[in-house]
mmCIF file of C-alpha atoms in Angstrom:
data_model
loop_
_atom_site.group_PDB
_atom_site.id
_atom_site.type_symbol
_atom_site.label_atom_id
_atom_site.label_comp_id
_atom_site.label_asym_id
_atom_site.label_seq_id
_atom_site.Cartn_x
_atom_site.Cartn_y
_atom_site.Cartn_z
ATOM 1 C CA UNK A 1 0.000 0.000 0.000
ATOM 2 C CA UNK A 2 1.424 3.380 -1.072
ATOM 3 C CA UNK A 3 1.773 5.862 1.777
ATOM 4 C CA UNK A 4 -0.145 9.069 1.111
ATOM 5 C CA UNK A 5 1.511 12.487 1.365
ATOM 6 C CA UNK A 6 -1.080 13.755 3.850
ATOM 7 C CA UNK A 7 -3.248 12.315 6.581
ATOM 8 C CA UNK A 8 -6.036 14.800 5.827
ATOM 9 C CA UNK A 9 -7.090 16.819 2.806
ATOM 10 C CA UNK A 10 -9.281 19.629 4.187
ATOM 11 C CA UNK A 11 -11.620 21.171 1.640
ATOM 12 C CA UNK A 12 -12.439 24.689 2.814
ATOM 13 C CA UNK A 13 -10.242 27.083 4.806
ATOM 14 C CA UNK A 14 -12.990 28.521 7.006
ATOM 15 C CA UNK A 15 -13.193 28.117 10.760
ATOM 16 C CA UNK A 16 -14.202 24.443 10.776
ATOM 17 C CA UNK A 17 -11.384 23.379 8.462
ATOM 18 C CA UNK A 18 -8.775 25.644 10.042
ATOM 19 C CA UNK A 19 -9.523 24.477 13.595
ATOM 20 C CA UNK A 20 -9.519 20.853 12.454
ATOM 21 C CA UNK A 21 -6.125 21.262 10.737
ATOM 22 C CA UNK A 22 -4.632 23.032 13.752
ATOM 23 C CA UNK A 23 -5.757 20.364 16.195
ATOM 24 C CA UNK A 24 -4.664 17.488 13.980
ATOM 25 C CA UNK A 25 -1.238 19.062 13.492
ATOM 26 C CA UNK A 26 -0.875 19.107 17.296
ATOM 27 C CA UNK A 27 -1.597 15.374 17.214
ATOM 28 C CA UNK A 28 1.168 14.747 14.701
ATOM 29 C CA UNK A 29 -0.999 14.561 11.587
ATOM 30 C CA UNK A 30 -0.089 16.165 8.290
ATOM 31 C CA UNK A 31 -2.813 18.261 6.649
ATOM 32 C CA UNK A 32 -3.331 20.061 3.363
ATOM 33 C CA UNK A 33 -5.977 22.808 3.433
ATOM 34 C CA UNK A 34 -7.406 23.993 0.114
ATOM 35 C CA UNK A 35 -9.934 26.674 -0.775
ATOM 36 C CA UNK A 36 -11.521 27.738 -4.051
ATOM 37 C CA UNK A 37 -11.334 31.420 -3.087
ATOM 38 C CA UNK A 38 -8.128 33.429 -3.440
ATOM 39 C CA UNK A 39 -7.722 33.711 0.338
ATOM 40 C CA UNK A 40 -7.920 31.669 3.528
ATOM 41 C CA UNK A 41 -10.486 32.198 6.280
ATOM 42 C CA UNK A 42 -13.787 31.547 4.529
ATOM 43 C CA UNK A 43 -16.494 34.047 5.446
ATOM 44 C CA UNK A 44 -14.571 35.516 8.401
ATOM 45 C CA UNK A 45 -11.857 36.831 6.058
ATOM 46 C CA UNK A 46 -11.011 40.517 6.488
ATOM 47 C CA UNK A 47 -9.585 42.695 3.736
ATOM 48 C CA UNK A 48 -7.525 45.707 4.780
ATOM 49 C CA UNK A 49 -8.090 48.984 2.927
ATOM 50 C CA UNK A 50 -7.332 52.531 4.101
ATOM 51 C CA UNK A 51 -6.034 50.899 7.307
ATOM 52 C CA UNK A 52 -9.559 49.553 7.987
ATOM 53 C CA UNK A 53 -10.311 45.850 8.412
ATOM 54 C CA UNK A 54 -13.287 45.133 6.162
ATOM 55 C CA UNK A 55 -15.500 42.174 7.057
ATOM 56 C CA UNK A 56 -15.715 41.172 3.409
ATOM 57 C CA UNK A 57 -18.594 38.714 3.816
ATOM 58 C CA UNK A 58 -20.728 40.561 6.332
ATOM 59 C CA UNK A 59 -20.461 41.530 9.976
ATOM 60 C CA UNK A 60 -18.817 38.937 12.226
ATOM 61 C CA UNK A 61 -19.051 39.621 15.954
ATOM 62 C CA UNK A 62 -17.591 36.923 18.161
ATOM 63 C CA UNK A 63 -19.775 36.022 21.132
ATOM 64 C CA UNK A 64 -20.063 32.977 23.373
ATOM 65 C CA UNK A 65 -20.955 31.838 26.859
ATOM 66 C CA UNK A 66 -18.455 28.995 26.620
ATOM 67 C CA UNK A 67 -15.239 29.966 28.419
ATOM 68 C CA UNK A 68 -13.406 27.062 26.785
ATOM 69 C CA UNK A 69 -14.160 28.445 23.306
ATOM 70 C CA UNK A 70 -13.378 32.008 24.404
ATOM 71 C CA UNK A 71 -10.001 30.920 25.784
ATOM 72 C CA UNK A 72 -9.363 28.950 22.610
ATOM 73 C CA UNK A 73 -9.721 31.929 20.235
ATOM 74 C CA UNK A 74 -7.783 34.165 22.612
ATOM 75 C CA UNK A 75 -4.710 32.010 21.945
ATOM 76 C CA UNK A 76 -4.506 33.579 18.514
ATOM 77 C CA UNK A 77 -5.736 37.148 18.939
ATOM 78 C CA UNK A 78 -6.381 39.894 21.447
ATOM 79 C CA UNK A 79 -10.068 40.793 21.514
ATOM 80 C CA UNK A 80 -11.334 44.320 22.040
ATOM 81 C CA UNK A 81 -14.424 45.154 24.104
ATOM 82 C CA UNK A 82 -16.788 45.822 21.190
ATOM 83 C CA UNK A 83 -20.450 45.366 22.128
ATOM 84 C CA UNK A 84 -22.911 44.833 19.292
ATOM 85 C CA UNK A 85 -25.657 47.477 19.574
ATOM 86 C CA UNK A 86 -27.323 47.747 16.164
ATOM 87 C CA UNK A 87 -29.634 50.571 15.137
ATOM 88 C CA UNK A 88 -32.797 50.052 13.100
ATOM 89 C CA UNK A 89 -34.175 52.567 10.584
ATOM 90 C CA UNK A 90 -37.915 52.248 9.967
ATOM 91 C CA UNK A 91 -40.207 54.777 8.263
ATOM 92 C CA UNK A 92 -37.646 57.542 8.777
ATOM 93 C CA UNK A 93 -37.118 56.895 12.502
ATOM 94 C CA UNK A 94 -34.177 55.314 14.312
ATOM 95 C CA UNK A 95 -34.676 52.663 16.989
ATOM 96 C CA UNK A 96 -32.395 50.673 19.281
ATOM 97 C CA UNK A 97 -32.063 46.904 18.932
ATOM 98 C CA UNK A 98 -32.644 44.345 20.294
ATOM 99 C CA UNK A 99 -36.222 45.034 21.422
ATOM 100 C CA UNK A 100 -35.751 46.649 24.825
ATOM 101 C CA UNK A 101 -37.029 49.538 26.938
ATOM 102 C CA UNK A 102 -35.232 52.069 24.715
ATOM 103 C CA UNK A 103 -37.035 50.619 21.676
ATOM 104 C CA UNK A 104 -40.416 50.675 23.386
ATOM 105 C CA UNK A 105 -39.933 54.292 24.492
ATOM 106 C CA UNK A 106 -39.007 55.260 20.911
ATOM 107 C CA UNK A 107 -42.018 53.353 19.578
ATOM 108 C CA UNK A 108 -44.736 54.195 22.109
ATOM 109 C CA UNK A 109 -43.301 56.595 24.701
ATOM 110 C CA UNK A 110 -43.646 53.960 27.438
ATOM 111 C CA UNK A 111 -41.351 54.596 30.404
ATOM 112 C CA UNK A 112 -41.794 51.562 32.649
ATOM 113 C CA UNK A 113 -41.577 47.808 32.042
ATOM 114 C CA UNK A 114 -45.200 47.445 33.149
ATOM 115 C CA UNK A 115 -46.404 49.937 30.528
ATOM 116 C CA UNK A 116 -44.412 48.183 27.776
ATOM 117 C CA UNK A 117 -45.624 44.704 28.815
ATOM 118 C CA UNK A 118 -49.205 45.903 28.844
ATOM 119 C CA UNK A 119 -48.871 47.349 25.326
ATOM 120 C CA UNK A 120 -47.333 44.149 23.935
ATOM 121 C CA UNK A 121 -49.830 41.851 25.675
ATOM 122 C CA UNK A 122 -52.801 43.899 24.458
ATOM 123 C CA UNK A 123 -51.555 43.555 20.875
ATOM 124 C CA UNK A 124 -50.831 39.838 21.220
ATOM 125 C CA UNK A 125 -54.354 39.309 22.525
ATOM 126 C CA UNK A 126 -55.817 41.300 19.625
ATOM 127 C CA UNK A 127 -53.683 40.083 16.699
ATOM 128 C CA UNK A 128 -52.070 36.828 17.855
ATOM 129 C CA UNK A 129 -52.974 33.236 17.044
ATOM 130 C CA UNK A 130 -52.888 30.131 19.208
ATOM 131 C CA UNK A 131 -51.771 28.007 16.236
ATOM 132 C CA UNK A 132 -49.620 30.210 13.968
ATOM 133 C CA UNK A 133 -49.523 28.880 10.409
ATOM 134 C CA UNK A 134 -46.900 31.232 8.978
ATOM 135 C CA UNK A 135 -44.200 33.674 10.020
ATOM 136 C CA UNK A 136 -46.549 36.651 10.172
ATOM 137 C CA UNK A 137 -48.950 34.879 12.522
ATOM 138 C CA UNK A 138 -46.064 33.638 14.623
ATOM 139 C CA UNK A 139 -44.540 37.106 15.029
ATOM 140 C CA UNK A 140 -47.892 38.700 15.852
ATOM 141 C CA UNK A 141 -48.380 36.023 18.511
ATOM 142 C CA UNK A 142 -44.982 36.752 20.059
ATOM 143 C CA UNK A 143 -44.713 40.559 20.003
ATOM 144 C CA UNK A 144 -47.909 42.074 18.589
ATOM 145 C CA UNK A 145 -48.620 44.299 15.597
ATOM 146 C CA UNK A 146 -46.462 47.421 16.157
ATOM 147 C CA UNK A 147 -43.158 45.598 16.683
ATOM 148 C CA UNK A 148 -43.935 43.183 13.848
ATOM 149 C CA UNK A 149 -44.796 45.877 11.300
ATOM 150 C CA UNK A 150 -42.029 48.272 12.359
ATOM 151 C CA UNK A 151 -39.100 45.856 12.630
ATOM 152 C CA UNK A 152 -39.868 42.402 11.275
ATOM 153 C CA UNK A 153 -42.253 42.268 8.301
ATOM 154 C CA UNK A 154 -40.444 44.124 5.520
ATOM 155 C CA UNK A 155 -36.941 43.241 6.727
ATOM 156 C CA UNK A 156 -37.758 39.525 6.800
ATOM 157 C CA UNK A 157 -39.482 39.628 3.416
ATOM 158 C CA UNK A 158 -36.366 41.201 1.907
ATOM 159 C CA UNK A 159 -34.129 38.692 3.630
ATOM 160 C CA UNK A 160 -35.985 35.619 2.378
ATOM 161 C CA UNK A 161 -37.450 36.976 -0.858
ATOM 162 C CA UNK A 162 -40.991 35.888 0.103
ATOM 163 C CA UNK A 163 -44.039 37.404 1.772
ATOM 164 C CA UNK A 164 -44.169 36.784 5.514
ATOM 165 C CA UNK A 165 -47.477 34.948 5.055
ATOM 166 C CA UNK A 166 -45.676 32.482 2.741
ATOM 167 C CA UNK A 167 -42.781 31.820 5.148
ATOM 168 C CA UNK A 168 -43.002 28.986 7.700
ATOM 169 C CA UNK A 169 -43.663 29.920 11.316
ATOM 170 C CA UNK A 170 -40.615 27.999 12.600
ATOM 171 C CA UNK A 171 -38.205 30.597 11.143
ATOM 172 C CA UNK A 172 -39.058 32.701 14.218
ATOM 173 C CA UNK A 173 -38.975 30.328 17.176
ATOM 174 C CA UNK A 174 -38.711 33.196 19.626
ATOM 175 C CA UNK A 175 -38.173 36.951 19.621
ATOM 176 C CA UNK A 176 -36.070 38.248 22.518
ATOM 177 C CA UNK A 177 -37.870 41.063 24.316
ATOM 178 C CA UNK A 178 -36.071 42.828 27.173
ATOM 179 C CA UNK A 179 -37.755 44.967 29.756
ATOM 180 C CA UNK A 180 -34.485 46.717 30.627
ATOM 181 C CA UNK A 181 -32.681 49.651 28.993
ATOM 182 C CA UNK A 182 -30.028 47.386 27.451
ATOM 183 C CA UNK A 183 -28.859 47.727 23.828
ATOM 184 C CA UNK A 184 -26.377 44.826 23.966
ATOM 185 C CA UNK A 185 -27.625 42.568 21.173
ATOM 186 C CA UNK A 186 -26.129 39.382 22.596
ATOM 187 C CA UNK A 187 -26.710 37.899 26.022
ATOM 188 C CA UNK A 188 -23.381 36.045 25.945
ATOM 189 C CA UNK A 189 -20.803 36.705 28.622
ATOM 190 C CA UNK A 190 -17.864 36.968 26.203
ATOM 191 C CA UNK A 191 -17.967 39.271 23.201
ATOM 192 C CA UNK A 192 -15.584 41.262 21.023
ATOM 193 C CA UNK A 193 -13.710 41.684 17.766
ATOM 194 C CA UNK A 194 -10.140 40.432 17.302
ATOM 195 C CA UNK A 195 -7.733 43.377 17.150
ATOM 196 C CA UNK A 196 -6.363 43.390 13.605
ATOM 197 C CA UNK A 197 -9.301 41.392 12.237
ATOM 198 C CA UNK A 198 -10.137 37.707 11.978
ATOM 199 C CA UNK A 199 -7.178 36.952 9.723
ATOM 200 C CA UNK A 200 -4.995 36.932 12.844
ATOM 201 C CA UNK A 201 -6.959 33.931 14.134
ATOM 202 C CA UNK A 202 -6.865 32.077 10.816
ATOM 203 C CA UNK A 203 -3.125 32.769 10.422
ATOM 204 C CA UNK A 204 -2.533 31.394 13.905
ATOM 205 C CA UNK A 205 -4.624 28.297 13.297
ATOM 206 C CA UNK A 206 -2.925 27.495 9.980
ATOM 207 C CA UNK A 207 0.627 28.350 11.010
ATOM 208 C CA UNK A 208 2.951 25.619 9.740
ATOM 209 C CA UNK A 209 0.215 23.864 7.742
ATOM 210 C CA UNK A 210 0.285 23.428 3.959
ATOM 211 C CA UNK A 211 -2.400 25.553 2.276
ATOM 212 C CA UNK A 212 -3.425 26.216 -1.314
ATOM 213 C CA UNK A 213 -5.941 28.796 -2.553
ATOM 214 C CA UNK A 214 -7.680 29.104 -5.951
ATOM 215 C CA UNK A 215 -8.167 25.340 -5.925
ATOM 216 C CA UNK A 216 -11.556 23.933 -6.937
ATOM 217 C CA UNK A 217 -11.886 20.513 -5.325
ATOM 218 C CA UNK A 218 -14.326 19.296 -7.975
ATOM 219 C CA UNK A 219 -12.069 20.223 -10.892
ATOM 220 C CA UNK A 220 -9.163 18.202 -9.474
ATOM 221 C CA UNK A 221 -11.057 15.716 -7.327
ATOM 222 C CA UNK A 222 -9.274 12.475 -8.222
ATOM 223 C CA UNK A 223 -5.824 14.025 -7.927
ATOM 224 C CA UNK A 224 -6.584 15.745 -4.633
ATOM 225 C CA UNK A 225 -8.249 12.750 -3.002
ATOM 226 C CA UNK A 226 -5.215 10.636 -3.916
ATOM 227 C CA UNK A 227 -2.990 12.919 -1.804
ATOM 228 C CA UNK A 228 -4.499 12.045 1.586
ATOM 229 C CA UNK A 229 -5.836 9.135 3.626
ATOM 230 C CA UNK A 230 -8.996 11.038 4.524
ATOM 231 C CA UNK A 231 -10.950 14.053 3.304
ATOM 232 C CA UNK A 232 -12.538 16.681 5.540
ATOM 233 C CA UNK A 233 -15.225 18.300 3.431
ATOM 234 C CA UNK A 234 -16.829 21.621 4.453
ATOM 235 C CA UNK A 235 -18.575 22.516 1.203
ATOM 236 C CA UNK A 236 -22.155 21.937 0.058
ATOM 237 C CA UNK A 237 -23.130 18.345 0.793
ATOM 238 C CA UNK A 238 -25.370 18.016 -2.265
ATOM 239 C CA UNK A 239 -22.544 19.156 -4.528
ATOM 240 C CA UNK A 240 -20.241 16.489 -3.056
ATOM 241 C CA UNK A 241 -22.718 13.844 -4.194
ATOM 242 C CA UNK A 242 -23.190 15.540 -7.582
ATOM 243 C CA UNK A 243 -26.763 16.568 -6.737
ATOM 244 C CA UNK A 244 -27.912 12.952 -7.199
ATOM 245 C CA UNK A 245 -31.105 13.497 -5.169
ATOM 246 C CA UNK A 246 -31.637 17.112 -6.203
ATOM 247 C CA UNK A 247 -30.445 20.554 -5.152
ATOM 248 C CA UNK A 248 -30.734 21.980 -1.646
ATOM 249 C CA UNK A 249 -31.917 25.595 -1.415
ATOM 250 C CA UNK A 250 -30.086 28.586 0.050
ATOM 251 C CA UNK A 251 -30.304 32.345 0.220
ATOM 252 C CA UNK A 252 -27.335 34.295 -1.061
ATOM 253 C CA UNK A 253 -25.965 37.748 -0.318
ATOM 254 C CA UNK A 254 -24.300 40.436 -2.383
ATOM 255 C CA UNK A 255 -22.006 42.980 -0.756
ATOM 256 C CA UNK A 256 -21.321 46.464 -2.117
ATOM 257 C CA UNK A 257 -18.337 48.187 -0.496
ATOM 258 C CA UNK A 258 -18.033 51.970 -0.658
ATOM 259 C CA UNK A 259 -15.182 54.284 0.354
ATOM 260 C CA UNK A 260 -16.294 57.652 1.746
ATOM 261 C CA UNK A 261 -13.959 60.599 2.242
ATOM 262 C CA UNK A 262 -15.410 61.399 5.654
ATOM 263 C CA UNK A 263 -14.536 60.246 9.160
ATOM 264 C CA UNK A 264 -17.931 58.882 10.139
ATOM 265 C CA UNK A 265 -20.782 57.771 7.873
ATOM 266 C CA UNK A 266 -23.489 56.508 10.238
ATOM 267 C CA UNK A 267 -22.082 56.592 13.775
ATOM 268 C CA UNK A 268 -22.564 52.878 14.381
ATOM 269 C CA UNK A 269 -21.124 49.606 13.090
ATOM 270 C CA UNK A 270 -24.494 48.140 12.065
ATOM 271 C CA UNK A 271 -27.651 49.930 10.923
ATOM 272 C CA UNK A 272 -30.615 47.832 9.725
ATOM 273 C CA UNK A 273 -32.803 49.218 6.950
ATOM 274 C CA UNK A 274 -36.219 47.688 7.530
ATOM 275 C CA UNK A 275 -38.281 49.312 4.796
ATOM 276 C CA UNK A 276 -38.945 47.607 1.469
ATOM 277 C CA UNK A 277 -37.977 50.915 -0.219
ATOM 278 C CA UNK A 278 -34.350 49.919 0.370
ATOM 279 C CA UNK A 279 -33.250 46.766 -1.457
ATOM 280 C CA UNK A 280 -30.409 46.204 1.042
ATOM 281 C CA UNK A 281 -31.066 44.995 4.589
ATOM 282 C CA UNK A 282 -28.276 46.778 6.418
ATOM 283 C CA UNK A 283 -25.202 48.985 6.182
ATOM 284 C CA UNK A 284 -22.033 48.042 8.026
ATOM 285 C CA UNK A 285 -19.421 50.695 8.835
ATOM 286 C CA UNK A 286 -16.337 48.626 9.527
ATOM 287 C CA UNK A 287 -14.118 51.078 11.400
ATOM 288 C CA UNK A 288 -16.536 51.099 14.347
ATOM 289 C CA UNK A 289 -15.851 47.411 15.034
ATOM 290 C CA UNK A 290 -12.363 48.449 16.127
ATOM 291 C CA UNK A 291 -13.091 52.014 17.291
ATOM 292 C CA UNK A 292 -11.154 53.380 14.321
ATOM 293 C CA UNK A 293 -9.975 56.992 14.090
ATOM 294 C CA UNK A 294 -9.092 56.985 10.367
ATOM 295 C CA UNK A 295 -9.968 60.109 8.383
ATOM 296 C CA UNK A 296 -11.880 57.986 5.817
ATOM 297 C CA UNK A 297 -14.489 55.295 6.211
ATOM 298 C CA UNK A 298 -15.666 52.207 4.319
ATOM 299 C CA UNK A 299 -19.249 50.986 4.399
ATOM 300 C CA UNK A 300 -20.834 47.811 3.065
ATOM 301 C CA UNK A 301 -24.412 47.486 1.862
ATOM 302 C CA UNK A 302 -25.796 43.957 2.229
ATOM 303 C CA UNK A 303 -28.277 42.764 -0.406
ATOM 304 C CA UNK A 304 -30.112 39.447 0.011
ATOM 305 C CA UNK A 305 -30.454 37.515 -3.242
ATOM 306 C CA UNK A 306 -31.898 34.363 -4.682
ATOM 307 C CA UNK A 307 -29.232 31.668 -4.801
ATOM 308 C CA UNK A 308 -28.042 29.656 -7.764
ATOM 309 C CA UNK A 309 -24.981 27.437 -8.251
ATOM 310 C CA UNK A 310 -22.882 30.362 -9.451
ATOM 311 C CA UNK A 311 -23.340 32.287 -6.189
ATOM 312 C CA UNK A 312 -22.143 31.826 -2.636
ATOM 313 C CA UNK A 313 -24.567 29.947 -0.383
ATOM 314 C CA UNK A 314 -25.082 31.759 2.935
ATOM 315 C CA UNK A 315 -28.323 30.681 4.598
ATOM 316 C CA UNK A 316 -29.869 27.209 4.281
ATOM 317 C CA UNK A 317 -33.630 27.260 3.735
ATOM 318 C CA UNK A 318 -34.543 24.714 6.378
ATOM 319 C CA UNK A 319 -38.129 23.954 5.369
ATOM 320 C CA UNK A 320 -39.551 20.412 5.467
ATOM 321 C CA UNK A 321 -38.806 19.727 1.806
ATOM 322 C CA UNK A 322 -35.136 20.680 2.111
ATOM 323 C CA UNK A 323 -34.743 18.812 5.398
ATOM 324 C CA UNK A 324 -36.046 15.627 3.796
ATOM 325 C CA UNK A 325 -33.594 16.089 0.927
ATOM 326 C CA UNK A 326 -30.716 16.777 3.303
ATOM 327 C CA UNK A 327 -31.578 13.606 5.214
ATOM 328 C CA UNK A 328 -30.892 11.553 2.058
ATOM 329 C CA UNK A 329 -27.490 13.180 1.615
ATOM 330 C CA UNK A 330 -26.719 12.745 5.310
ATOM 331 C CA UNK A 331 -27.414 9.010 5.004
ATOM 332 C CA UNK A 332 -25.066 8.836 2.004
ATOM 333 C CA UNK A 333 -22.350 10.671 3.926
ATOM 334 C CA UNK A 334 -22.459 8.161 6.787
ATOM 335 C CA UNK A 335 -21.543 5.363 4.370
ATOM 336 C CA UNK A 336 -18.161 6.961 3.575
ATOM 337 C CA UNK A 337 -15.472 5.916 6.050
ATOM 338 C CA UNK A 338 -12.773 8.175 4.642
ATOM 339 C CA UNK A 339 -14.755 11.422 4.341
ATOM 340 C CA UNK A 340 -15.637 13.677 7.283
ATOM 341 C CA UNK A 341 -18.395 16.242 6.722
ATOM 342 C CA UNK A 342 -18.439 19.355 8.868
ATOM 343 C CA UNK A 343 -19.469 23.001 8.923
ATOM 344 C CA UNK A 344 -22.388 25.122 7.798
ATOM 345 C CA UNK A 345 -22.685 23.895 4.199
ATOM 346 C CA UNK A 346 -21.827 20.237 4.786
ATOM 347 C CA UNK A 347 -24.296 20.010 7.690
ATOM 348 C CA UNK A 348 -26.901 22.258 6.038
ATOM 349 C CA UNK A 349 -27.468 24.378 9.128
ATOM 350 C CA UNK A 350 -26.674 27.885 10.275
ATOM 351 C CA UNK A 351 -23.802 28.119 12.753
ATOM 352 C CA UNK A 352 -22.407 31.048 14.709
ATOM 353 C CA UNK A 353 -18.604 31.200 14.892
ATOM 354 C CA UNK A 354 -18.316 29.766 18.392
ATOM 355 C CA UNK A 355 -20.581 26.870 17.386
ATOM 356 C CA UNK A 356 -18.429 26.073 14.351
ATOM 357 C CA UNK A 357 -15.291 25.988 16.496
ATOM 358 C CA UNK A 358 -16.977 23.780 19.102
ATOM 359 C CA UNK A 359 -18.219 21.427 16.374
ATOM 360 C CA UNK A 360 -14.740 21.112 14.850
ATOM 361 C CA UNK A 361 -13.107 20.481 18.238
ATOM 362 C CA UNK A 362 -15.723 17.833 19.023
ATOM 363 C CA UNK A 363 -15.072 16.089 15.706
ATOM 364 C CA UNK A 364 -11.311 16.015 16.373
ATOM 365 C CA UNK A 365 -11.925 14.544 19.832
ATOM 366 C CA UNK A 366 -14.269 11.923 18.401
ATOM 367 C CA UNK A 367 -11.693 10.849 15.811
ATOM 368 C CA UNK A 368 -8.864 10.843 18.349
ATOM 369 C CA UNK A 369 -10.851 8.632 20.735
ATOM 370 C CA UNK A 370 -11.672 6.198 17.911
ATOM 371 C CA UNK A 371 -7.978 5.912 16.990
ATOM 372 C CA UNK A 372 -6.867 5.100 20.550
#
């Protein structure tokens, strides 16, 4: 039997693949990490322009309650104390997010938690449903009419490209409502942005590991698979199996980056644009993630789009039909002893960054235990 050059070929240089490679290197394994893009890091990649770290594929704010994961990422970067406090623009007015006492005061003029609760409960009683059949009914049953129409309806319809009455109720399992004056979007104990951007983490994870960019796994599949004993695949699971059961559905995003010759464009890192009049869902001003003092600024407008095979897949559409299709591919994947599937696209689910890292670490531990 010919000895392979690598123990693992890792397809995809995002967080799952990079963490996996790093941990396997520590265990004496040799890895090759490839990516079809011209850079490493997947969607957390930052591009530096005008001394500003641009989150090229949308805002990434690291947050977790898991001290183990927080300590893990802090090996590779120093995190600042950025707190995500987005602003929402609706019908010409600005509101604080998430829904909290500041929001309710801006919306209704309520000053106490009791007043705000009463307003919400009155609207739930009037407009809600005991058995919501779609997203609109679900939202009305959770927060009432004013919050739904001001913050949720048009934004969600833009995001998914469908009317709220045509979207399944399960998309909104819950809507966090706070009866405190607290604009911190996340409840997690640990939160921040790596100083110098996320590339510092990826560079640390992949230090000393062979990497190749601009490599399409499917164009060189036989050659690449022959290089390693096992494959770690983080791409679209249906594509791996050549769409034999059909194509899973996603939503895509398009990002438009703009340089402005002013110090401060919107005064906040993230501003949501709820109204259907705007085709983008939000504007990100990157310098605010790192409290930048540059004399210029760069913003990014985020446009949701229908997905096709020529576009990047961002959000799985986890309706019943797609879940049944994914189940078939999942069953196929379990038959392959030498291929490990992991990450957002391979598992057809949305992950936050800390969840991806935890998933990759768990997979390494599982493999290591099996080899003992």
